[in-house]
Coordinates of C-alpha atoms in Angstrom, one line a residue:
M1 CA -15.9 1.5 -50.2
G2 CA -18.7 3.6 -49.5
T3 CA -19.0 7.2 -49.2
K4 CA -19.5 7.3 -45.4
T5 CA -16.6 4.9 -44.8
L6 CA -14.3 7.3 -46.9
I7 CA -15.3 10.2 -44.9
K8 CA -14.8 8.4 -41.7
T9 CA -11.2 7.4 -42.7
Q10 CA -10.2 10.6 -43.7
E11 CA -11.2 12.0 -40.5
A12 CA -9.6 9.6 -38.6
L13 CA -6.3 10.5 -40.5
E14 CA -6.6 14.2 -40.0
R15 CA -7.1 13.3 -36.2
S16 CA -4.0 10.9 -36.4
V17 CA -0.3 12.0 -36.6
R18 CA 2.7 9.7 -37.7
I19 CA 5.0 8.9 -35.1
S20 CA 7.4 6.4 -33.9
G21 CA 6.2 3.9 -31.0
A22 CA 8.5 5.5 -28.7
E23 CA 6.7 8.9 -29.0
A24 CA 3.6 7.1 -28.9
V25 CA 4.2 5.5 -25.7
I26 CA 4.8 9.4 -24.2
R27 CA 2.0 10.4 -25.7
C28 CA -0.1 7.7 -24.4
L29 CA 0.9 8.3 -20.9
L30 CA 0.2 12.2 -21.4
A31 CA -3.5 11.0 -22.4
E32 CA -4.1 9.4 -19.5
G33 CA -2.8 12.4 -17.2
V34 CA 0.3 11.0 -16.1
D35 CA 2.7 13.7 -14.8
T36 CA 5.3 11.5 -13.1
I37 CA 7.1 8.1 -13.7
Y38 CA 9.8 6.4 -12.0
G39 CA 12.7 4.1 -13.7
Y40 CA 15.9 3.4 -14.8
P41 CA 17.0 3.4 -18.4
G42 CA 18.8 0.6 -20.4
G43 CA 19.5 -0.7 -24.2
A44 CA 16.0 -2.1 -25.0
I45 CA 13.9 0.8 -23.4
M46 CA 16.3 3.8 -25.0
P47 CA 14.0 4.8 -27.8
V48 CA 11.2 5.6 -25.2
Y49 CA 13.9 7.5 -23.2
D50 CA 15.0 9.5 -26.1
E51 CA 11.5 10.7 -26.6
L52 CA 11.1 11.3 -22.8
Y53 CA 13.8 13.5 -23.2
K54 CA 11.8 15.9 -25.8
Y55 CA 8.9 15.8 -23.3
Q56 CA 10.6 16.6 -20.1
D57 CA 8.5 19.7 -19.6
K58 CA 5.2 17.6 -19.7
L59 CA 6.5 14.5 -18.2
H60 CA 8.6 14.3 -14.9
H61 CA 10.8 11.3 -15.1
V62 CA 12.7 10.3 -11.8
L63 CA 15.5 8.2 -11.9
T64 CA 15.6 5.8 -9.0
R65 CA 18.8 3.7 -8.1
H66 CA 17.4 0.6 -8.6
E67 CA 14.4 -0.6 -10.6
Q68 CA 12.7 -2.1 -7.5
G69 CA 13.0 1.2 -6.1
A70 CA 11.0 2.8 -9.2
T71 CA 8.1 0.5 -8.5
H72 CA 7.7 1.1 -4.9
S73 CA 8.0 4.8 -5.8
A74 CA 5.3 4.4 -8.1
Q75 CA 3.1 2.6 -5.5
G76 CA 3.8 5.4 -2.9
Y77 CA 2.7 8.2 -5.3
A78 CA -0.3 6.0 -6.3
R79 CA -1.6 4.9 -2.9
V80 CA -1.3 8.7 -1.9
T81 CA -3.1 10.0 -4.9
G82 CA -5.5 7.5 -6.0
K83 CA -4.1 7.8 -9.5
V84 CA -2.3 5.1 -11.4
G85 CA 1.4 4.9 -10.6
V86 CA 4.1 4.2 -13.6
A87 CA 7.4 2.6 -13.7
I88 CA 9.6 1.6 -16.3
A89 CA 12.7 -0.3 -17.0
T90 CA 14.6 -2.1 -19.8
S91 CA 14.6 -5.8 -20.6
G92 CA 16.3 -8.7 -18.8
P93 CA 17.8 -7.8 -15.3
G94 CA 15.6 -4.3 -15.3
A95 CA 12.4 -6.0 -16.0
T96 CA 13.2 -8.6 -13.3
N97 CA 13.8 -6.3 -10.7
L98 CA 10.5 -4.8 -11.0
V99 CA 8.8 -8.2 -10.3
T100 CA 8.8 -7.7 -6.1
G101 CA 7.1 -4.3 -6.5
I102 CA 4.9 -5.6 -9.1
A103 CA 3.7 -8.5 -6.8
D104 CA 3.6 -6.0 -3.7
A105 CA 1.2 -3.9 -5.8
Q106 CA -0.9 -7.3 -6.9
I107 CA -1.7 -8.5 -3.2
D108 CA -2.1 -4.8 -1.9
S109 CA -4.5 -3.7 -4.8
T110 CA -2.2 -0.9 -6.2
P111 CA -3.1 0.7 -9.4
M112 CA 0.3 0.7 -11.3
V113 CA 1.5 0.5 -15.1
C114 CA 4.9 -1.0 -15.6
I115 CA 6.4 -0.6 -19.0
T116 CA 9.5 -2.7 -19.9
G117 CA 11.7 -2.8 -22.8
Q118 CA 12.5 -6.1 -25.0
V119 CA 14.8 -7.5 -27.6
P120 CA 13.4 -6.9 -31.3
R121 CA 10.7 -8.9 -32.4
H122 CA 12.9 -11.3 -34.5
L123 CA 15.3 -12.1 -31.4
L124 CA 12.3 -13.1 -29.4
G125 CA 13.1 -16.6 -27.8
S126 CA 16.7 -16.8 -29.3
D127 CA 18.3 -16.0 -25.7
A128 CA 19.5 -12.5 -26.8
F129 CA 21.5 -10.2 -24.8
Q130 CA 19.2 -9.2 -21.7
E131 CA 16.3 -10.9 -23.2
T132 CA 14.0 -12.5 -20.5
D133 CA 10.3 -13.6 -20.9
I134 CA 8.8 -11.0 -18.6
V135 CA 5.2 -11.6 -19.6
G136 CA 5.5 -15.3 -18.3
I137 CA 7.3 -14.2 -15.2
S138 CA 4.9 -11.8 -14.0
T139 CA 1.7 -13.3 -15.2
P140 CA 1.0 -14.8 -11.7
V141 CA 1.5 -11.0 -9.9
T142 CA 0.1 -8.6 -12.5
K143 CA -3.8 -8.1 -13.2
W144 CA -3.0 -8.4 -16.7
N145 CA 0.1 -8.1 -19.2
Y146 CA 0.7 -7.8 -22.8
Q147 CA 3.6 -8.1 -25.1
I148 CA 3.6 -5.6 -27.9
T149 CA 5.6 -6.3 -30.9
R150 CA 4.1 -3.8 -33.5
A151 CA 3.7 -0.2 -32.8
E152 CA 0.2 -0.2 -34.1
E153 CA -0.8 -2.1 -31.1
I154 CA 0.4 0.7 -28.6
P155 CA -2.6 3.2 -28.2
E156 CA -5.1 0.3 -27.5
V157 CA -2.9 -1.9 -25.2
F158 CA -2.0 1.4 -23.2
A159 CA -5.7 2.5 -23.1
K160 CA -6.7 -1.0 -21.8
A161 CA -3.6 -1.2 -19.2
F162 CA -4.6 1.9 -17.6
Y163 CA -8.5 0.9 -17.4
I164 CA -7.9 -2.4 -16.4
A165 CA -5.2 -0.9 -13.6
K166 CA -7.7 1.3 -11.9
S167 CA -10.8 -0.3 -12.5
G168 CA -12.8 -2.6 -9.9
R169 CA -10.3 -4.0 -7.5
P170 CA -7.0 -2.0 -8.7
G171 CA -3.8 -3.5 -9.3
P172 CA -0.7 -3.7 -11.4
V173 CA -0.5 -4.2 -15.2
L174 CA 2.8 -4.8 -17.2
I175 CA 3.6 -3.7 -20.7
D176 CA 6.5 -5.2 -22.6
I177 CA 7.4 -3.4 -25.8
T178 CA 10.1 -5.0 -28.5
K179 CA 12.7 -2.5 -29.6
N180 CA 11.4 -2.5 -33.2
A181 CA 7.9 -1.5 -31.9
Q182 CA 9.7 1.5 -30.3
F183 CA 11.4 2.5 -33.4
D184 CA 8.7 1.7 -36.1
E185 CA 6.1 4.5 -37.2
F186 CA 2.6 4.3 -37.6
D187 CA -0.5 6.7 -37.5
F188 CA -1.3 7.6 -34.2
E189 CA -4.5 8.1 -32.6
Y190 CA -5.6 7.6 -29.2
K191 CA -8.8 6.9 -27.5
K192 CA -9.4 5.8 -24.1
C193 CA -10.9 2.7 -22.9
T194 CA -14.2 2.8 -20.8
A195 CA -15.1 -0.9 -21.2
I196 CA -13.8 -4.4 -22.2
R197 CA -15.9 -7.2 -23.4
S198 CA -16.3 -9.8 -20.7
Y199 CA -14.5 -7.9 -18.1
K200 CA -16.7 -6.7 -15.1
P201 CA -14.7 -4.8 -12.9
A202 CA -17.6 -4.0 -10.3
P203 CA -20.3 -6.4 -9.9
K204 CA -23.9 -4.6 -10.0
P205 CA -25.4 -4.9 -6.2
A206 CA -28.0 -7.1 -5.7
M207 CA -30.5 -5.0 -3.5
F208 CA -32.2 -8.2 -1.8
K209 CA -28.7 -9.1 -0.4
I210 CA -28.1 -5.4 0.8
E211 CA -31.7 -5.7 2.6
E212 CA -30.7 -8.8 4.1
A213 CA -27.4 -7.3 5.3
A214 CA -29.2 -4.4 7.1
E215 CA -31.9 -6.6 8.7
A216 CA -28.9 -8.8 10.3
I217 CA -27.4 -5.3 11.2
N218 CA -30.3 -3.8 12.9
E219 CA -31.1 -7.2 14.8
A220 CA -27.6 -7.1 16.0
K221 CA -26.9 -7.0 19.8
K222 CA -23.3 -7.3 19.4
P223 CA -22.2 -6.1 15.8
L224 CA -18.7 -5.4 14.8
I225 CA -17.4 -3.7 11.6
V226 CA -13.9 -4.8 10.3
W227 CA -12.9 -2.5 7.5
G228 CA -10.0 -2.8 4.9
Q229 CA -8.4 -1.0 2.4
G230 CA -11.4 -1.2 0.1
I231 CA -12.9 1.5 1.7
I232 CA -10.0 3.8 0.8
L233 CA -9.8 2.6 -2.4
G234 CA -13.6 2.9 -3.1
E235 CA -13.4 6.4 -1.7
A236 CA -16.0 5.4 1.0
E237 CA -14.6 6.8 4.3
E238 CA -17.6 9.3 4.6
E239 CA -20.1 6.2 4.1
L240 CA -18.1 4.2 6.6
K241 CA -18.4 7.2 9.0
T242 CA -22.1 7.8 8.6
L243 CA -23.0 3.8 9.0
I244 CA -21.0 3.7 12.4
E245 CA -22.3 6.6 13.5
K246 CA -26.2 6.2 12.7
A247 CA -25.8 2.2 14.1
G248 CA -23.5 2.8 17.0
I249 CA -21.4 0.1 15.7
P250 CA -17.7 -0.5 17.2
A251 CA -15.2 -0.5 14.1
A252 CA -11.7 -1.9 13.9
W253 CA -9.3 -2.0 10.7
T254 CA -7.0 -4.0 9.3
I255 CA -3.3 -2.1 8.9
L256 CA -4.1 -1.2 4.8
G257 CA -7.7 -0.1 5.9
L258 CA -5.8 2.4 8.4
S259 CA -6.7 6.3 8.2
A260 CA -9.8 5.6 6.6
L261 CA -11.5 7.1 10.0
P262 CA -9.7 9.3 12.2
T263 CA -7.6 7.5 14.9
E264 CA -9.5 9.8 17.6
H265 CA -12.7 8.7 16.5
P266 CA -14.8 7.3 19.5
L267 CA -16.1 4.3 17.6
N268 CA -12.8 3.5 16.3
V269 CA -11.8 0.5 18.5
G270 CA -8.6 -0.2 16.8
M271 CA -6.4 -2.8 14.9
V272 CA -7.5 -6.3 14.4
G273 CA -4.8 -9.2 13.4
M274 CA -1.5 -10.5 15.0
H275 CA -0.1 -7.6 16.5
G276 CA -3.6 -5.8 16.8
N277 CA -5.4 -4.4 19.7
Y278 CA -6.7 -6.7 22.5
G279 CA -10.4 -5.7 22.6
P280 CA -11.4 -6.0 18.7
N281 CA -9.2 -9.4 18.6
V282 CA -10.6 -10.9 21.6
L283 CA -14.4 -9.4 20.8
T284 CA -14.3 -11.0 17.3
N285 CA -14.9 -14.1 18.7
E286 CA -17.9 -12.9 21.0
C287 CA -19.9 -10.5 18.5
D288 CA -23.1 -11.7 16.9
V289 CA -22.5 -10.1 13.8
L290 CA -19.5 -9.4 11.6
I291 CA -19.7 -6.8 8.9
A292 CA -16.7 -6.9 6.8
L293 CA -16.1 -3.9 4.3
G294 CA -13.4 -4.2 1.6
M295 CA -11.1 -6.7 3.4
R296 CA -10.3 -10.3 2.5
F297 CA -9.9 -12.0 5.9
D298 CA -6.1 -12.2 5.6
D299 CA -4.5 -15.1 7.6
R300 CA -2.8 -12.2 9.8
V301 CA -6.0 -10.9 10.6
T302 CA -8.1 -14.2 11.5
G303 CA -5.3 -16.4 13.1
N304 CA -6.7 -20.0 13.1
L305 CA -9.8 -20.4 10.6
D306 CA -11.5 -22.9 12.7
T307 CA -12.2 -20.8 15.4
Y308 CA -12.5 -17.3 13.8
A309 CA -15.5 -15.9 14.5
K310 CA -18.0 -19.0 14.7
Q311 CA -20.6 -17.6 16.9
A312 CA -21.2 -14.7 14.2
T313 CA -23.5 -13.8 11.3
V314 CA -20.8 -12.7 8.6
L315 CA -21.5 -10.1 6.4
H316 CA -19.1 -9.4 3.4
F317 CA -18.9 -6.4 1.3
E318 CA -16.7 -7.1 -1.6
I319 CA -15.9 -5.9 -5.0
D320 CA -13.9 -9.0 -6.0
P321 CA -16.0 -12.3 -6.3
A322 CA -12.5 -14.4 -6.0
E323 CA -12.3 -13.4 -2.3
V324 CA -15.7 -14.3 -1.3
D325 CA -15.7 -17.4 0.8
K326 CA -11.9 -17.9 0.1
N327 CA -11.0 -18.1 3.7
V328 CA -14.2 -17.2 5.8
K329 CA -17.5 -18.3 4.8
A330 CA -20.0 -15.6 4.7
D331 CA -23.6 -15.8 5.4
V332 CA -24.5 -12.7 3.4
V333 CA -22.3 -11.5 0.7
V334 CA -22.8 -8.0 -0.9
L335 CA -20.9 -7.7 -4.3
G336 CA -20.2 -4.5 -5.5
D337 CA -18.2 -1.2 -5.1
V338 CA -18.2 -0.7 -1.5
K339 CA -19.3 3.0 -2.0
E340 CA -22.3 2.3 -3.8
T341 CA -23.1 -0.8 -1.8
L342 CA -23.1 1.5 1.7
Q343 CA -24.7 4.2 0.0
L344 CA -27.8 1.7 -0.6
L345 CA -27.5 0.3 2.9
L346 CA -27.4 3.7 4.7
P347 CA -31.2 4.4 4.2
L348 CA -32.2 0.6 5.9
I349 CA -30.1 1.2 8.8
K350 CA -31.8 2.0 12.2
E351 CA -30.2 4.2 14.7
N352 CA -28.3 2.5 17.8
A353 CA -26.1 3.1 20.2
H354 CA -25.0 -0.3 21.6
Q355 CA -23.7 0.8 24.9
A356 CA -23.1 -2.1 26.7
W357 CA -21.3 -3.6 24.0
H358 CA -18.7 -0.5 23.7
E359 CA -18.3 -1.0 27.5
E360 CA -16.7 -4.4 26.8
F361 CA -14.2 -2.7 24.4
K362 CA -13.4 -0.2 26.9
K363 CA -12.7 -2.8 29.5
R364 CA -10.2 -4.5 27.3
D365 CA -8.9 -1.5 26.6
A366 CA -7.9 -0.6 30.1
I367 CA -6.6 -4.0 30.1
E368 CA -4.3 -3.4 27.5
F369 CA -3.0 0.1 28.4
D370 CA -2.1 -1.2 31.9
K371 CA -0.2 -4.3 30.5
V372 CA 1.2 -3.2 27.1
I373 CA 0.6 0.4 26.0
K374 CA 2.1 2.3 29.1
N375 CA 5.3 0.2 28.6
D376 CA 5.5 1.5 24.8
L377 CA 4.7 4.8 25.4
Y378 CA 5.7 5.9 28.9
P379 CA 8.4 3.5 29.6
E380 CA 10.2 3.5 33.2
K381 CA 13.4 2.0 31.7
E382 CA 16.5 3.4 30.5
G383 CA 16.5 2.6 27.1
L384 CA 14.3 4.3 24.3
T385 CA 11.2 2.4 22.9
M386 CA 9.9 2.3 19.3
G387 CA 6.3 3.5 20.7
E388 CA 8.2 6.5 22.2
V389 CA 9.1 7.7 18.9
I390 CA 6.0 7.2 17.2
K391 CA 4.3 9.3 19.9
E392 CA 6.8 12.1 19.5
I393 CA 6.0 12.2 15.6
N394 CA 2.6 12.5 16.5
N395 CA 3.0 15.5 19.0
A396 CA 5.1 17.1 16.2
S397 CA 3.0 16.4 13.1
G398 CA -0.5 16.8 15.0
G399 CA -1.9 13.5 13.2
D400 CA -1.5 15.2 10.0
A401 CA 1.6 13.3 8.4
V402 CA 1.6 10.6 6.0
I403 CA 3.4 7.6 7.6
V404 CA 5.3 5.2 5.6
S405 CA 6.5 2.3 7.3
D406 CA 8.5 -0.9 6.2
V407 CA 8.0 -4.4 7.6
G408 CA 9.0 -5.8 10.7
Q409 CA 8.4 -4.5 14.4
H410 CA 8.6 -0.8 13.7
Q411 CA 5.7 -1.4 11.0
M412 CA 3.5 -2.7 13.7
I413 CA 4.3 -0.2 16.4
A414 CA 3.8 2.5 13.8
C415 CA 0.4 1.1 13.0
R416 CA -0.6 0.7 16.8
Y417 CA 0.6 4.1 17.8
A418 CA 0.6 6.7 14.7
K419 CA -2.3 9.0 14.8
F420 CA -4.5 9.9 11.6
N421 CA -6.7 12.8 10.7
H422 CA -7.0 12.0 7.0
S423 CA -7.4 9.0 4.7
K424 CA -4.6 7.8 2.5
S425 CA -2.1 8.6 5.3
N426 CA -0.7 5.2 6.3
L427 CA 1.3 3.4 3.5
T428 CA 3.2 0.1 4.2
S429 CA 3.6 -3.3 2.6
G430 CA 0.8 -5.4 4.0
G431 CA 0.2 -8.5 2.1
L432 CA 3.6 -9.1 0.3
G433 CA 5.6 -7.9 3.5
T434 CA 8.2 -6.4 1.5
M435 CA 11.5 -5.2 3.3
G436 CA 13.0 -2.2 1.5
F437 CA 9.4 -0.7 0.7
A438 CA 9.4 2.3 2.8
L439 CA 12.1 4.4 1.7
P440 CA 11.2 4.7 -2.2
A441 CA 7.5 4.6 -1.3
A442 CA 8.0 7.9 0.7
I443 CA 9.8 9.3 -2.1
G444 CA 6.6 8.7 -4.3
A445 CA 4.5 9.8 -1.7
K446 CA 5.8 13.0 -1.2
M447 CA 5.7 13.8 -4.8
G448 CA 2.3 12.8 -5.1
A449 CA 1.2 14.9 -1.9
P450 CA 3.8 17.9 -2.0
E451 CA 1.8 19.8 0.5
R452 CA 2.1 17.3 3.2
E453 CA 4.4 15.9 5.8
V454 CA 5.8 12.7 4.8
V455 CA 7.7 10.5 7.4
A456 CA 9.2 7.1 6.6
I457 CA 9.3 4.9 9.6
I458 CA 12.0 1.9 8.8
G459 CA 14.0 -0.8 10.6
D460 CA 17.6 -0.9 10.3
G461 CA 17.4 -4.3 8.5
S462 CA 14.7 -3.1 6.0
Y463 CA 16.4 0.3 5.6
Q464 CA 19.5 -1.2 4.1
M465 CA 17.2 -3.4 1.3
T466 CA 17.0 0.1 -0.5
I467 CA 19.3 2.4 1.2
Q468 CA 20.5 3.7 -2.2
E469 CA 17.6 5.5 -2.7
L470 CA 19.1 8.1 -0.6
G471 CA 20.9 8.9 -4.3
T472 CA 17.2 9.7 -5.2
I473 CA 16.5 11.7 -2.8
F474 CA 19.9 13.8 -3.0
Q475 CA 19.4 14.1 -6.7
T476 CA 15.5 15.3 -6.8
K477 CA 16.0 17.1 -3.6
V478 CA 12.6 15.8 -2.4
P479 CA 12.1 16.7 1.2
V480 CA 11.0 13.3 2.8
K481 CA 11.8 12.7 6.4
V482 CA 13.3 9.5 7.3
V483 CA 13.5 7.6 10.8
V484 CA 15.4 4.6 11.3
L485 CA 14.6 2.7 14.7
N486 CA 17.8 0.9 14.9
N487 CA 17.9 -1.8 17.3
D488 CA 21.0 -3.8 15.5
F489 CA 18.6 -6.6 14.8
L490 CA 16.0 -8.1 12.3
G491 CA 13.6 -7.4 15.0
M492 CA 10.6 -9.0 14.1
V493 CA 12.6 -12.5 13.1
R494 CA 14.3 -12.2 16.7
Q495 CA 11.3 -11.9 18.2
W496 CA 10.2 -14.9 17.3
Q497 CA 13.1 -16.5 17.7
Q498 CA 12.9 -15.5 21.4
L499 CA 9.4 -16.5 22.0
F500 CA 9.3 -19.7 19.6
F501 CA 12.9 -21.0 19.0
D502 CA 14.6 -20.7 22.5
K503 CA 16.5 -17.3 21.9
R504 CA 18.4 -19.0 19.1
Y505 CA 19.1 -16.0 17.5
A506 CA 20.3 -17.5 14.5
S507 CA 21.4 -14.8 11.5
T508 CA 19.3 -12.0 13.1
E509 CA 21.9 -9.9 14.7
L510 CA 23.1 -6.8 12.5
T511 CA 26.5 -5.1 12.7
N512 CA 25.3 -2.0 10.9
P513 CA 27.2 0.8 9.4
D514 CA 27.2 4.6 10.7
F515 CA 24.0 5.8 9.1
V516 CA 24.3 9.1 9.9
T517 CA 28.0 9.5 7.9
I518 CA 26.1 7.8 4.8
A519 CA 23.1 10.0 5.1
K520 CA 25.6 13.1 5.3
G521 CA 27.4 11.3 2.2
Y522 CA 24.3 12.2 0.3
H523 CA 24.0 15.7 1.7
I524 CA 21.0 14.9 3.6
E525 CA 21.0 16.6 7.2
A526 CA 21.2 14.1 9.6
K527 CA 21.3 13.3 13.5
R528 CA 21.4 10.5 15.8
V529 CA 19.7 9.8 19.0
S530 CA 20.1 7.5 22.0
K531 CA 18.8 9.5 25.2
R532 CA 15.1 10.2 26.0
N533 CA 15.9 13.9 26.8
E534 CA 17.5 14.2 23.3
L535 CA 14.3 12.6 21.4
A536 CA 11.5 15.3 21.6
S537 CA 13.7 18.2 20.1
A538 CA 15.3 15.7 17.4
V539 CA 12.1 15.2 16.0
Q540 CA 10.5 18.5 16.3
E541 CA 13.8 19.8 14.2
M542 CA 13.1 17.3 11.7
I543 CA 9.6 18.0 11.1
A544 CA 10.4 21.8 11.4
S545 CA 13.1 21.2 8.3
K546 CA 12.2 22.3 4.7
D547 CA 14.4 19.8 3.2
A548 CA 15.0 16.3 3.6
Y549 CA 16.2 15.0 7.0
F550 CA 17.2 11.5 8.5
L551 CA 17.1 10.6 11.8
E552 CA 18.4 7.6 13.5
V553 CA 17.0 6.3 17.0
C554 CA 18.9 3.8 18.8
V555 CA 16.2 1.7 21.1
E556 CA 16.1 -1.1 23.0
K557 CA 17.8 -4.2 21.2
E558 CA 15.3 -7.1 22.6
D559 CA 12.0 -5.2 22.8
N560 CA 8.8 -7.3 21.7
V561 CA 5.8 -6.0 20.1
F562 CA 2.6 -7.2 22.0
P563 CA -0.2 -7.9 21.7
M564 CA 0.7 -10.9 19.8
I565 CA -1.3 -13.8 18.2
P566 CA 1.0 -16.6 17.6
S567 CA 1.0 -18.4 14.4
G568 CA -2.0 -20.7 13.8
A569 CA -3.5 -19.4 17.2
S570 CA -6.9 -18.3 17.7
V571 CA -7.8 -14.2 17.9
S572 CA -8.9 -15.3 21.4
D573 CA -5.5 -16.6 22.4
I574 CA -3.8 -13.2 21.9
R575 CA -1.0 -12.7 24.4
L576 CA -0.3 -9.4 26.0
S577 CA 3.4 -10.5 27.3

């Protein structure tokens, strides 16, 4: 061994410290800037929890009431902060209980690192107590996963995990750590990961493709932008705003893209998709250039692919090559980080207004208001509508709140009518459609953005999927506001049964408990509203509260969400009733 090598080895030893694998886990998290983690202890992860106990002043652990709640809380934290969320659980059922949240994070591109304990290395494959192959189980729904069997692996694997989770198109990573690796000691040294051979998270933009896109946009007579969550993940909100204002292009959003542009912006024409707005859906099949920014042409957006935007030149700005031409064939593909590609595009774009084209959207807006919106927000019937509740929340919050919705009718109503002034304000389960997402996600969101009002909008069915997380609210005193829109039904399924199954309401009517009494059992202030003259004051009281607050609003049992594109139909076949 040469002198230089000996010197380097000595320097490394001086920088390193001999610690257990369990303590190394904590030090890795701190090195990555983690300040909050969500989890549930158990035997196989107990050494890590023992070390965590010693670092309580540096790393806040939130004890959720279920491991699924830990993943959704980590998602809410990640979505509102832009940082990597962290969840931790034991082996066996603790690990498998994370899978739903991991799958949700994968399809919605949420950066998350999940840590699971595992039986000792010598027991792997022996069906030991609480052993399960979580690496095999989670492989289809993770961006990367790895099983650590030696303590020495911990620093490098954690560094890779955080880099992979947050780079390029974000996603969840799972690290499974055998119990022996947590106990064993080694010389710890941490170095952040900045590159991995053969992993190219963001393709380098091709300038000639950007020039092709600019030419198509400049020549367009009826251009339409549809943006998705890629704008938020890429922090390209200002570039989007500059583009639409310079070129005068109407811009519509997917539900995960909502809030990237202020709701009241004059060029924001609303939501596309199954329950989106009438104008952008119908006019998708009339535009001559369709500009897709950071969106993946999900089936709920496109409807029948055989009839989707066939007349249009399609420009697809996308970071993930796997999404290109997967559902919709693009005429021009611009690969790369959307912030970078839009910055390269903007100098090539000519100023325009497209006033006649905008009038087409306004005409359809008027039709939708008369046939749908007026009835949702200003009903003449006696019973309360879900839309009225969202309208009162807008009035009380001024459009500054973070709205966390679950899955179902209430989700579509919240996305349609909530007002947003700031990005990273609409949190919901998009691609997976996970009932039970909102309550724990709202906890994570409020912890990630304590200065902001966080309001969870939940249906009575979804609420009961993770209702136990009220215990997390009670223990942590996190001041989230929870609104349950109670129609005593699994509302979205019932709507489909009404429209397509001759009103055969098979297993969708709910016999619900006393939600207010349950909330009060967790020492959370609670109120129930069933009359219109009570609604505004109840919402104002909820928003004004400095503590957690639960509000149940009893709404019409058989109200439906319109517009609606029936499954498999064309976006042109959108129904208003």
